[in-house]
CSV table of C-alpha atoms and ligand atoms in Angstrom, one decimal:
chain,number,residue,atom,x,y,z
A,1,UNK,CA,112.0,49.1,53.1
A,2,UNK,CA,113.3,52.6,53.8
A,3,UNK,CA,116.9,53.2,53.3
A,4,UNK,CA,117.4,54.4,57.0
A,5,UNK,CA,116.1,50.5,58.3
A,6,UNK,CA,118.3,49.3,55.5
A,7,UNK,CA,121.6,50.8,57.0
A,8,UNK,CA,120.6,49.5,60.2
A,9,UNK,CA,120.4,46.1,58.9
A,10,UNK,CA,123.7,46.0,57.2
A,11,UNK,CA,125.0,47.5,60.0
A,12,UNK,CA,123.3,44.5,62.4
A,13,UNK,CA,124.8,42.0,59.8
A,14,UNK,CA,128.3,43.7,59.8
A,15,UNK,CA,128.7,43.1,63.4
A,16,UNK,CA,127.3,39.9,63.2
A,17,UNK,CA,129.7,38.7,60.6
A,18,UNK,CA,132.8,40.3,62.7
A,19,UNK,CA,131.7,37.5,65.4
A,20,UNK,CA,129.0,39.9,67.6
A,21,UNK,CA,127.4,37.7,69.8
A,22,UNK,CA,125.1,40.4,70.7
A,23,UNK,CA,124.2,41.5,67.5
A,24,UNK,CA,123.7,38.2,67.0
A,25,UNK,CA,121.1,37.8,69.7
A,26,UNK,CA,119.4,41.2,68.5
A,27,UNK,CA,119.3,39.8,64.9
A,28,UNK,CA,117.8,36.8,65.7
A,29,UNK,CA,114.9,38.2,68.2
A,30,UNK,CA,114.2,40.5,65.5
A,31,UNK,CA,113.5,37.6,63.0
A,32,UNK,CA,112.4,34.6,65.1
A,33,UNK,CA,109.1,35.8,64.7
A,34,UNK,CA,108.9,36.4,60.9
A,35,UNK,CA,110.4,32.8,60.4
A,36,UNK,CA,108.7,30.8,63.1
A,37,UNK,CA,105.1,32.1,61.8
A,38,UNK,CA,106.3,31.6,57.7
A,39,UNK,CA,108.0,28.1,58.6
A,40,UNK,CA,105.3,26.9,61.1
A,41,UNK,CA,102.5,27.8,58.1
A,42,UNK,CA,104.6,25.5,55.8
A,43,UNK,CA,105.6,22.6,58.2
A,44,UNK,CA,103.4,20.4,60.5
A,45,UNK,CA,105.3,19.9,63.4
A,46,UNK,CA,106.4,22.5,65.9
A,47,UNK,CA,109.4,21.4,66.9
A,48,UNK,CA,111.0,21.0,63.0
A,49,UNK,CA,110.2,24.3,62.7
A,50,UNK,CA,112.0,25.6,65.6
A,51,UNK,CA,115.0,23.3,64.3
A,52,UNK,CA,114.3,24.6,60.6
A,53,UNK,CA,114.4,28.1,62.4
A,54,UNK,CA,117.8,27.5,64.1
A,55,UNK,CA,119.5,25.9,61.0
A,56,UNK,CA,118.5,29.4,58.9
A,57,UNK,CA,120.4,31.3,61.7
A,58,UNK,CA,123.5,29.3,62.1
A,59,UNK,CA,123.6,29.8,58.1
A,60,UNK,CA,123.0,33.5,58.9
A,61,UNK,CA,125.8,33.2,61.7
A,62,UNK,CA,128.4,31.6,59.2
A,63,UNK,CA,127.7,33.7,55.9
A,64,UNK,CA,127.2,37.0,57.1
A,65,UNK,CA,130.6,38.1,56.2
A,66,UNK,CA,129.7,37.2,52.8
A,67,UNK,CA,126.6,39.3,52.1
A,68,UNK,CA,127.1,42.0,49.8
A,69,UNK,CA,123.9,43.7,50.6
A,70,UNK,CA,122.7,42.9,46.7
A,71,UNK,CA,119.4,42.6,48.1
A,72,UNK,CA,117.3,43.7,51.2
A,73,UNK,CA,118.5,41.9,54.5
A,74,UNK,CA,115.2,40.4,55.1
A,75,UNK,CA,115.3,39.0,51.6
A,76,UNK,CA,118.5,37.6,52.1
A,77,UNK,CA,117.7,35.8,55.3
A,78,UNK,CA,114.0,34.9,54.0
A,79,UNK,CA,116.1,33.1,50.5
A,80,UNK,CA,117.8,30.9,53.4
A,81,UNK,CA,114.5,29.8,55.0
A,82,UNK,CA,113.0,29.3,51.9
A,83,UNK,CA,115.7,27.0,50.7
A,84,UNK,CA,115.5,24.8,54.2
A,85,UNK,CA,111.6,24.7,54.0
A,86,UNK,CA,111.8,23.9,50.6
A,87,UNK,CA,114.0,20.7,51.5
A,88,UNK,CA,111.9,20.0,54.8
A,89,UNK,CA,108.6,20.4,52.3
A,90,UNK,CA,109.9,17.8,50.0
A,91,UNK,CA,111.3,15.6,52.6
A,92,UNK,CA,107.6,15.3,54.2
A,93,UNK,CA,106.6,14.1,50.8
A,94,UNK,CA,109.5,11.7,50.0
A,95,UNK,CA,110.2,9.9,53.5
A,96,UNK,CA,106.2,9.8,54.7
A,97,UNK,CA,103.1,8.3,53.2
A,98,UNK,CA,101.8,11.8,53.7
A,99,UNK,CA,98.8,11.2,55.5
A,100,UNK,CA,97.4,15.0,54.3
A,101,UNK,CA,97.8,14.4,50.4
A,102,UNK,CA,95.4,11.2,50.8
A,103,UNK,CA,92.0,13.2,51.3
A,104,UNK,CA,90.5,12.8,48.3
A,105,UNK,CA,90.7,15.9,45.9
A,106,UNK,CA,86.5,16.1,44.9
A,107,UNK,CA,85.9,15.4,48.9
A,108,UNK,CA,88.2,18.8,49.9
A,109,UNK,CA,85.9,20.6,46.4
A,110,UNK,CA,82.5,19.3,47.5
A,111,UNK,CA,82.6,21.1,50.8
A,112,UNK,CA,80.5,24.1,51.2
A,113,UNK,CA,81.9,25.5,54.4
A,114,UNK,CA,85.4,27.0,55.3
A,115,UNK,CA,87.0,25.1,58.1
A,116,UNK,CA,90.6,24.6,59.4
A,117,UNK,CA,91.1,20.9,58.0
A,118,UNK,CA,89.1,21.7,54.6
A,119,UNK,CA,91.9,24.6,53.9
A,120,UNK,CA,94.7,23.4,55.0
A,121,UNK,CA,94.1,19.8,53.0
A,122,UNK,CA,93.5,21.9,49.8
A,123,UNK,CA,97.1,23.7,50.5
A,124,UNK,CA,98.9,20.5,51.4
A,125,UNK,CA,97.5,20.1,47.4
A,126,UNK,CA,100.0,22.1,46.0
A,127,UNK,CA,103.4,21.4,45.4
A,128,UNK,CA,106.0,23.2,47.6
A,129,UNK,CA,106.7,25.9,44.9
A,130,UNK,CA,103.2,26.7,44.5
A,131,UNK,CA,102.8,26.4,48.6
A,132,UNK,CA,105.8,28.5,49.1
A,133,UNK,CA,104.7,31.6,46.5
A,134,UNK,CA,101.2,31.6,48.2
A,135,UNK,CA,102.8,31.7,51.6
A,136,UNK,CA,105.0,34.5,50.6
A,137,UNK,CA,102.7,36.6,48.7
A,138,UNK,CA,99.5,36.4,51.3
A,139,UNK,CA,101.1,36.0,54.4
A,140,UNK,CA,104.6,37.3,54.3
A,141,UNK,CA,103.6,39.8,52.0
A,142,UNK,CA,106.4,40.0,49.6
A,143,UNK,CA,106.3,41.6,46.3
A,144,UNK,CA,107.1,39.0,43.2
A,145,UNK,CA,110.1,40.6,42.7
A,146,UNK,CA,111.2,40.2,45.9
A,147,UNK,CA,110.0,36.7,45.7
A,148,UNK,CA,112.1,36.0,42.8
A,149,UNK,CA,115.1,37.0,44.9
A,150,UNK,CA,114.3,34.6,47.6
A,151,UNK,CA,113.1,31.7,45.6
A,152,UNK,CA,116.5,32.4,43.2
A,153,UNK,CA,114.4,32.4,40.2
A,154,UNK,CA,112.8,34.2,37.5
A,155,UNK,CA,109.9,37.1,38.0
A,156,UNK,CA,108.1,35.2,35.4
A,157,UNK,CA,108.5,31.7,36.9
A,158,UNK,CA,106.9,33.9,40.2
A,159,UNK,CA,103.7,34.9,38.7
A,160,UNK,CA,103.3,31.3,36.3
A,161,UNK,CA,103.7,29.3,39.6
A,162,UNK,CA,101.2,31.7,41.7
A,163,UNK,CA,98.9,31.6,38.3
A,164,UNK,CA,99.1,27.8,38.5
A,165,UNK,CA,98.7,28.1,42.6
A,166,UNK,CA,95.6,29.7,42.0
A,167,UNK,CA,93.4,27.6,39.7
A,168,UNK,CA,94.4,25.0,41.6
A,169,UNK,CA,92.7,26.3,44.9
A,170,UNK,CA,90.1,27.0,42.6
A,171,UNK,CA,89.1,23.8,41.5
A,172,UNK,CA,90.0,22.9,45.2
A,173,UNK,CA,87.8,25.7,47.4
A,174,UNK,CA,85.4,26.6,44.6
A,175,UNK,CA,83.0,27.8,47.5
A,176,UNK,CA,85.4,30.5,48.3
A,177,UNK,CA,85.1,31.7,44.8
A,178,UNK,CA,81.5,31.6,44.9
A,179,UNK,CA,81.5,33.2,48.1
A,180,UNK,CA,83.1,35.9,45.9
A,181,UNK,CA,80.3,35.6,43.3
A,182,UNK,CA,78.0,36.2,45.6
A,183,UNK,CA,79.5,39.0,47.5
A,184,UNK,CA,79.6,41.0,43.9
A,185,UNK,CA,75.8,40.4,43.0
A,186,UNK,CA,75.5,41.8,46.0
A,187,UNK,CA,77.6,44.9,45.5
A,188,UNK,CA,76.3,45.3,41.9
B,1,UNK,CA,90.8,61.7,31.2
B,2,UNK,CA,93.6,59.5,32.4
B,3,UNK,CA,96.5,59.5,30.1
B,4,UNK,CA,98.1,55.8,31.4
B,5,UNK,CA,98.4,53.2,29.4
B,6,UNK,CA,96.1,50.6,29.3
B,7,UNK,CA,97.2,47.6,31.0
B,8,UNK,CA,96.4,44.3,28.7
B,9,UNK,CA,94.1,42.1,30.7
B,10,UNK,CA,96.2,39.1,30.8
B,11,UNK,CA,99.0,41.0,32.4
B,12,UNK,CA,96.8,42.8,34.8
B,13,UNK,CA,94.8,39.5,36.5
B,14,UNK,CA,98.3,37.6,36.2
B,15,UNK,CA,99.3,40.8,39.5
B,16,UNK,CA,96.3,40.9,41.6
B,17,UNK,CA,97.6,38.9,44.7
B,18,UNK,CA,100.4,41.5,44.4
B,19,UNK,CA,97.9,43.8,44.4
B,20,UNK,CA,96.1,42.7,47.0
B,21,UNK,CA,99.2,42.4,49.4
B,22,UNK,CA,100.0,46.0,48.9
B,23,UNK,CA,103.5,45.2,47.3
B,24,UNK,CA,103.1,46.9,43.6
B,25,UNK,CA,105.1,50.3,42.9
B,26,UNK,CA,102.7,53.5,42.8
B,27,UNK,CA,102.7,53.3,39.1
B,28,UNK,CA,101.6,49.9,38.4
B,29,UNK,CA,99.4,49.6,41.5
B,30,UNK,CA,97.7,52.7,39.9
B,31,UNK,CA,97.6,51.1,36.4
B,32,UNK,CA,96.4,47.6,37.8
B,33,UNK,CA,93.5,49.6,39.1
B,34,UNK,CA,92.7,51.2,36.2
B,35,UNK,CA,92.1,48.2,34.3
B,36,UNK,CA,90.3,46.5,37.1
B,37,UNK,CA,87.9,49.3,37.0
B,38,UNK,CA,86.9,48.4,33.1
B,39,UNK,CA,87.0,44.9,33.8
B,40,UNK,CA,84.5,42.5,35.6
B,41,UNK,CA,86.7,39.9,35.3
B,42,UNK,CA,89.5,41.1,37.3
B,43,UNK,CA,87.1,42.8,40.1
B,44,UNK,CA,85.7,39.5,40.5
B,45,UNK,CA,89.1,37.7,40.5
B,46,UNK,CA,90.0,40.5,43.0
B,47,UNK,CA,87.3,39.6,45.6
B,48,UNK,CA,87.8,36.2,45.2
B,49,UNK,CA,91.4,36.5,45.8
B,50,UNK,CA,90.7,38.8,48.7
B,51,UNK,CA,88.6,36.1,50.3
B,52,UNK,CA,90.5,33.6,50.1
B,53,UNK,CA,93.3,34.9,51.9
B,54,UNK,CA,91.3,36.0,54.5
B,55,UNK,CA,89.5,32.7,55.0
B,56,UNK,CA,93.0,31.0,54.8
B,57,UNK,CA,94.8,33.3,56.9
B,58,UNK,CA,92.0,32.9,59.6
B,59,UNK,CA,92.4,29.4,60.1
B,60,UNK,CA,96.0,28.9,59.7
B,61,UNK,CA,97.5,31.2,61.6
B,62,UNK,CA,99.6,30.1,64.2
B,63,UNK,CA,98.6,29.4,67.6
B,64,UNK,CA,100.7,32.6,69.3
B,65,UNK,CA,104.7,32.4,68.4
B,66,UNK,CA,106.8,31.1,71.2
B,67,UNK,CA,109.1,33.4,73.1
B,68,UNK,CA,112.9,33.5,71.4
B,69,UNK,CA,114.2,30.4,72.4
B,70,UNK,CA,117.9,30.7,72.0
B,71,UNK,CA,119.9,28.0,73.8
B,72,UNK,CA,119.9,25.1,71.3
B,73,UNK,CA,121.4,28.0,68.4
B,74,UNK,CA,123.8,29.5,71.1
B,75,UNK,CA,125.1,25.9,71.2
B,76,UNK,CA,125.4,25.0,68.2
B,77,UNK,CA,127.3,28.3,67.7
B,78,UNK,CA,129.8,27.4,70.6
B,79,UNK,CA,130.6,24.2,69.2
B,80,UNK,CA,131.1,25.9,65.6
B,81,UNK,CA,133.4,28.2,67.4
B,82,UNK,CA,135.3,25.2,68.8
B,83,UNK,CA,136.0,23.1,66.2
B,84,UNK,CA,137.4,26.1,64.2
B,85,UNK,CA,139.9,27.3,67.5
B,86,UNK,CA,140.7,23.6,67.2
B,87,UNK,CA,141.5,23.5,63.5
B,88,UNK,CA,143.3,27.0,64.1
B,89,UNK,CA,145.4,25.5,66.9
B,90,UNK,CA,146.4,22.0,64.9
B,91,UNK,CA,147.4,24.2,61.7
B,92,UNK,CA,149.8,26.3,64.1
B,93,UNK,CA,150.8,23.6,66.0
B,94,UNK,CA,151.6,21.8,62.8
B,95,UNK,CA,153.5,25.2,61.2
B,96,UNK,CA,155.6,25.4,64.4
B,97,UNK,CA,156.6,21.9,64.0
B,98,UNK,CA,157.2,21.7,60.9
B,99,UNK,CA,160.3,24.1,61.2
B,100,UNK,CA,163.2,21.2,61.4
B,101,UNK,CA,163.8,19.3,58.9
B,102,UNK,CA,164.1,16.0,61.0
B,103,UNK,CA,160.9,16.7,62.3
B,104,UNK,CA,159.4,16.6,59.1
B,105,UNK,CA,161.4,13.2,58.2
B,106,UNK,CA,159.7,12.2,62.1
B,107,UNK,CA,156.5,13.0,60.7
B,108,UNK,CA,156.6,11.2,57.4
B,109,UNK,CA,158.5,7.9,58.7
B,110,UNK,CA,155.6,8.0,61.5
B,111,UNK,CA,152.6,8.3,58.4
B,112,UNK,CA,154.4,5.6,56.6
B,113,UNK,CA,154.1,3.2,59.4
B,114,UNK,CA,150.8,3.6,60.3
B,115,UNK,CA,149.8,3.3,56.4
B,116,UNK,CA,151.6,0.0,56.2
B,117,UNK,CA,150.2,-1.0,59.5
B,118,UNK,CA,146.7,-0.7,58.3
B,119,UNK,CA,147.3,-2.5,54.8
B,120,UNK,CA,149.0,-5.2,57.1
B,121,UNK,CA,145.9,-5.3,59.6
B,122,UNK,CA,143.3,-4.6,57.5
B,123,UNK,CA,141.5,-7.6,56.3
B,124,UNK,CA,140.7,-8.1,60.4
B,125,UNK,CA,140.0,-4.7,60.6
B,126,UNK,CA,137.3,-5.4,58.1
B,127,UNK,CA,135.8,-8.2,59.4
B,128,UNK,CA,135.7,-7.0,62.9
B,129,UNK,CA,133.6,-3.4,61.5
B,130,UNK,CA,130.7,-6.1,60.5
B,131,UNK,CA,129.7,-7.8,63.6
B,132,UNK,CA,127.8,-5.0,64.7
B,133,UNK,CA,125.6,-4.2,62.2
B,134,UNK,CA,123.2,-5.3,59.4
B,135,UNK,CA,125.5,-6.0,56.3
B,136,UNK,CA,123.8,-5.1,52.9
B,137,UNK,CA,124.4,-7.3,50.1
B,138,UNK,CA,123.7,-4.7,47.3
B,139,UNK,CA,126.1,-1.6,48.2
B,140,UNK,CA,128.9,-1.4,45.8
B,141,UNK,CA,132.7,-0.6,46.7
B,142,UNK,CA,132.9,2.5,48.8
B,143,UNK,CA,132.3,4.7,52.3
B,144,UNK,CA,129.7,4.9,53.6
B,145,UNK,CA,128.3,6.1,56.7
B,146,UNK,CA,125.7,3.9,59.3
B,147,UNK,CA,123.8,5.8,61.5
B,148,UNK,CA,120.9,5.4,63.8
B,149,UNK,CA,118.7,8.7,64.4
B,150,UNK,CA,116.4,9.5,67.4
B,151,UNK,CA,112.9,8.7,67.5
B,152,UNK,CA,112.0,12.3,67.5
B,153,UNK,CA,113.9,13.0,64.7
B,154,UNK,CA,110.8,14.0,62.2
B,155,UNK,CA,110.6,13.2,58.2
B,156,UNK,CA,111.4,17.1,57.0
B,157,UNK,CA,114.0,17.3,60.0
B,158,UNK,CA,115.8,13.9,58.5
B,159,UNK,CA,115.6,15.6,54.6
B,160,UNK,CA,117.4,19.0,55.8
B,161,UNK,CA,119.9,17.3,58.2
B,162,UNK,CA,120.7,15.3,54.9
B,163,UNK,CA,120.6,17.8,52.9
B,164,UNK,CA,123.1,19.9,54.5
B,165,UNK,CA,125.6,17.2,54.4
B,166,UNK,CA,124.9,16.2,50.7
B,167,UNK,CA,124.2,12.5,52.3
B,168,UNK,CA,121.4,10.6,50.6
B,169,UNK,CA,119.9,7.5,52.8
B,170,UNK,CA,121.2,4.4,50.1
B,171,UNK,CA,119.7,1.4,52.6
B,172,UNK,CA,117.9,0.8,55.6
B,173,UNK,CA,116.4,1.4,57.8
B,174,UNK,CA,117.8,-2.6,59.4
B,175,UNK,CA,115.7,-4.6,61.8
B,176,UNK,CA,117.5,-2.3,64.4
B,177,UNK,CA,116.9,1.0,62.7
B,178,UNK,CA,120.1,1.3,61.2
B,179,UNK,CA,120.6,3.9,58.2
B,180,UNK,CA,123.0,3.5,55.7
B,181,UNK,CA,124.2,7.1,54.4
B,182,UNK,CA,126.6,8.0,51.2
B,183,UNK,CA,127.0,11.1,49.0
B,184,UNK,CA,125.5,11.0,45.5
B,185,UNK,CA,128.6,10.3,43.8
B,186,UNK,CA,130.7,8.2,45.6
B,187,UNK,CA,132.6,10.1,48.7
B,188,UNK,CA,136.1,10.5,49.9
B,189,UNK,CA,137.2,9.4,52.8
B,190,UNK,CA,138.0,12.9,53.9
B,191,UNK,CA,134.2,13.4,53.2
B,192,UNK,CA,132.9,11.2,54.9
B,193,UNK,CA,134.7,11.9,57.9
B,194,UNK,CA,133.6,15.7,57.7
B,195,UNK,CA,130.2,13.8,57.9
B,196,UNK,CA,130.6,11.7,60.6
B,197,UNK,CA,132.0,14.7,62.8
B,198,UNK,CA,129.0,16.3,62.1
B,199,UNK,CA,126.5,13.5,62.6
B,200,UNK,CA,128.2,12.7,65.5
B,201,UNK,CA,127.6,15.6,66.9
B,202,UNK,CA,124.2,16.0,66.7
B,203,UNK,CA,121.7,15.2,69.0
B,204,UNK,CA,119.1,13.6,67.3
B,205,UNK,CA,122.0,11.1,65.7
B,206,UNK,CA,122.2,8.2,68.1
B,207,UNK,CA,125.1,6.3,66.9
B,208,UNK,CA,126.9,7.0,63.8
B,209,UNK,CA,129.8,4.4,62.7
B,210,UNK,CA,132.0,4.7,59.1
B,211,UNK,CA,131.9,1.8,57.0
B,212,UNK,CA,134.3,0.8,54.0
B,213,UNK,CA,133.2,-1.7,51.3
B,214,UNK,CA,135.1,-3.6,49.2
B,215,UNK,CA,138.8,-2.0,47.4
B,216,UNK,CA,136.9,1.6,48.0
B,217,UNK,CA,139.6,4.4,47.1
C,301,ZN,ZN1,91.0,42.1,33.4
């Protein structure tokens, strides 16, 4: 983040926190698409994630006064999502016989094929903190440090739970991995 | 010759997705790479990594992202905005009332009366809050909330609506899908009435209704 787009965004937040219904609006069109696609890659169900998306920004709403700028705006907002689809994550797993987590393990591993179901059953596999680091890193494309602001913990616990993320797809998608293999004999 | 350190190997495989997602500073991207180019291990683990967020990110990215939909958060915000003009206006209200003495001894006289009106009434008061819904026999002494949520309302939209309010679900759901909500330790009535405002309010809450068990304080 440059520290041009950075003044902006304080800037943005100031107004928002002085009760700027426009810069509210501007704020919010600015980010709806970063969150919709992070949340709707973690959650099922389209319409929780455009509630999950509107409880983030009436947190934003109500705390912007507060933020300090200790960290990069997007950061900020991104800790607030992660917190809410952290707690949506878990509720999916506590409240619901989750239908997902049923497919047998060895049935996602002995597949040979990429498709939709095959990948997204291996990801429902990992636990929300594992989920939520892959999400981040591949898709949102954080840096760990960054992650470790929004996730509110250690860099260390960052790369143990994406180590731990990643031999678990392993064992789960080993044909991607050997896709890899193959792709290197290949190349050597 | 390159004069960087050598990265150990464990350290170096341990930042590849970080690597991969283009998010390492000049310096360690540049180390990262010069390990990777002495070890087969980590080219391999690099390919494999690149691969599979490719694969993954092919078939689960969202179908296209909605338009900005803002009507349900411009609501919620006008009602936020509400209740705190209304709590500004009953503070003032009660600062400008406040200013004569007798007024004050109105006040008081007026609290004590209703207080010894409900310890007088109570015991129907009680009885009457059970004919409506399903009484659990296992709750001990305190408030509680019961609350029946919309259809609609899904599993993960249930856990952060609770979540937000510190309520855990303690029984239910009844034969007529009735909830019975309380804090983790046991909550004030103050609390729970902060909770019932708010589920009250909200439109996947159908019916929320306070409960009291037993000599709760
Ligand atoms: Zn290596």
């Amino acid at each position: 983040m440059t520290n041009a787009s950075n003044a902006n965004d304080l800037a943005l937040l100031y107004r928002v926190g002085r009760g700027d219904r426009g810069a509210f609006s501007e704020l919010y069109r600015l980010y709806q698409p970063r969150l919709y696609g992070y949340l709707r890659r973690l959650l099922p169900d389209p319409t929780t994630v455009e509630e999950v998306l509107d409880d983030v920004m009436l947190v934003v709403w109500k705390d912007a006064r507060k933020f300090r700028g200790q960290s990069a705006m997007s950061t900020w907002i991104f800790g607030i999502a992660y917190r809410k689809a952290m707690t949506a994550l878990r509720s999916e797993i506590r409240y619901q016989a989750p239908l997902d987590r049923s497919t047998d393990a060895n049935a996602i591993a002995d597949k040979t094929s990429p498709d939709i179901d095959w990948i997204r059953a291996a990801l429902v596999h990992l636990s929300p903190d594992h989920r939520q680091v892959v999400e981040l890193t591949y898709f949102s494309g954080f840096s760990y440090a960054e992650i470790a602001a929004i996730a509110s913990c250690p860099i260390n616990t960052v790369k143990t739970r994406m180590f731990h993320a990643r031999r678990r797809l392993k064992v789960l998608l080993p044909a991607l991995a050997g896709q890899a293999r193959e792709h290197d004999r290949e190349r050597a | 010759m390159n004069a960087r350190k050598l990265m150990p190997h464990e350290e170096a495989i341990e930042l590849l997705p970080w690597l991969i997602n283009d998010s390492l500073s000049g310096d360690e991207r540049d180390t990262v790479l010069d390990h990777a180019r002495s070890c087969v291990i980590c080219r391999r683990e690099t390919k494999a990594l690149e691969n599979l967020r490719d694969s993954v990110k092919r078939v689960i990215s969202p179908a296209p992202i909605p338009a900005p939909d803002m009507r349900n958060i411009n609501a919620r915000i006008d009602a936020l905005i509400h209740r705190q003009n209304l709590g500004r206006r009953w503070l003032s209200w009660i600062a400008e009332f406040c200013v004569s003495p007798w007024r004050i001894a109105f006040v008081a006289q007026t609290v004590l009366l209703v207080v010894l009106g409900t310890a007088v009434l109570w015991p129907t008061t009680r009885n009457a809050e059970f004919t409506t819904l399903t009484q659990s026999q296992d709750l001990a002494d305190g408030h509680y909330l019961r609350v029946v949520f919309s259809p609609d309302l899904t599993h993960a939209r249930l856990g952060v609506l609770l979540d937000d309010l510190g309520l855990a679900i303690v029984d239910g759901p009844s034969e007529r899908g009735v909830y019975t909500l309380a804090t983790q330790n046991s909550m004030t009535v103050a609390e729970r009435d902060i909770a019932l405002t708010h589920l009250s309010n909200h439109r996947s809450v159908l019916f929320a209704q306070p409960v009291d068990l037993g000599a709760a304080p």
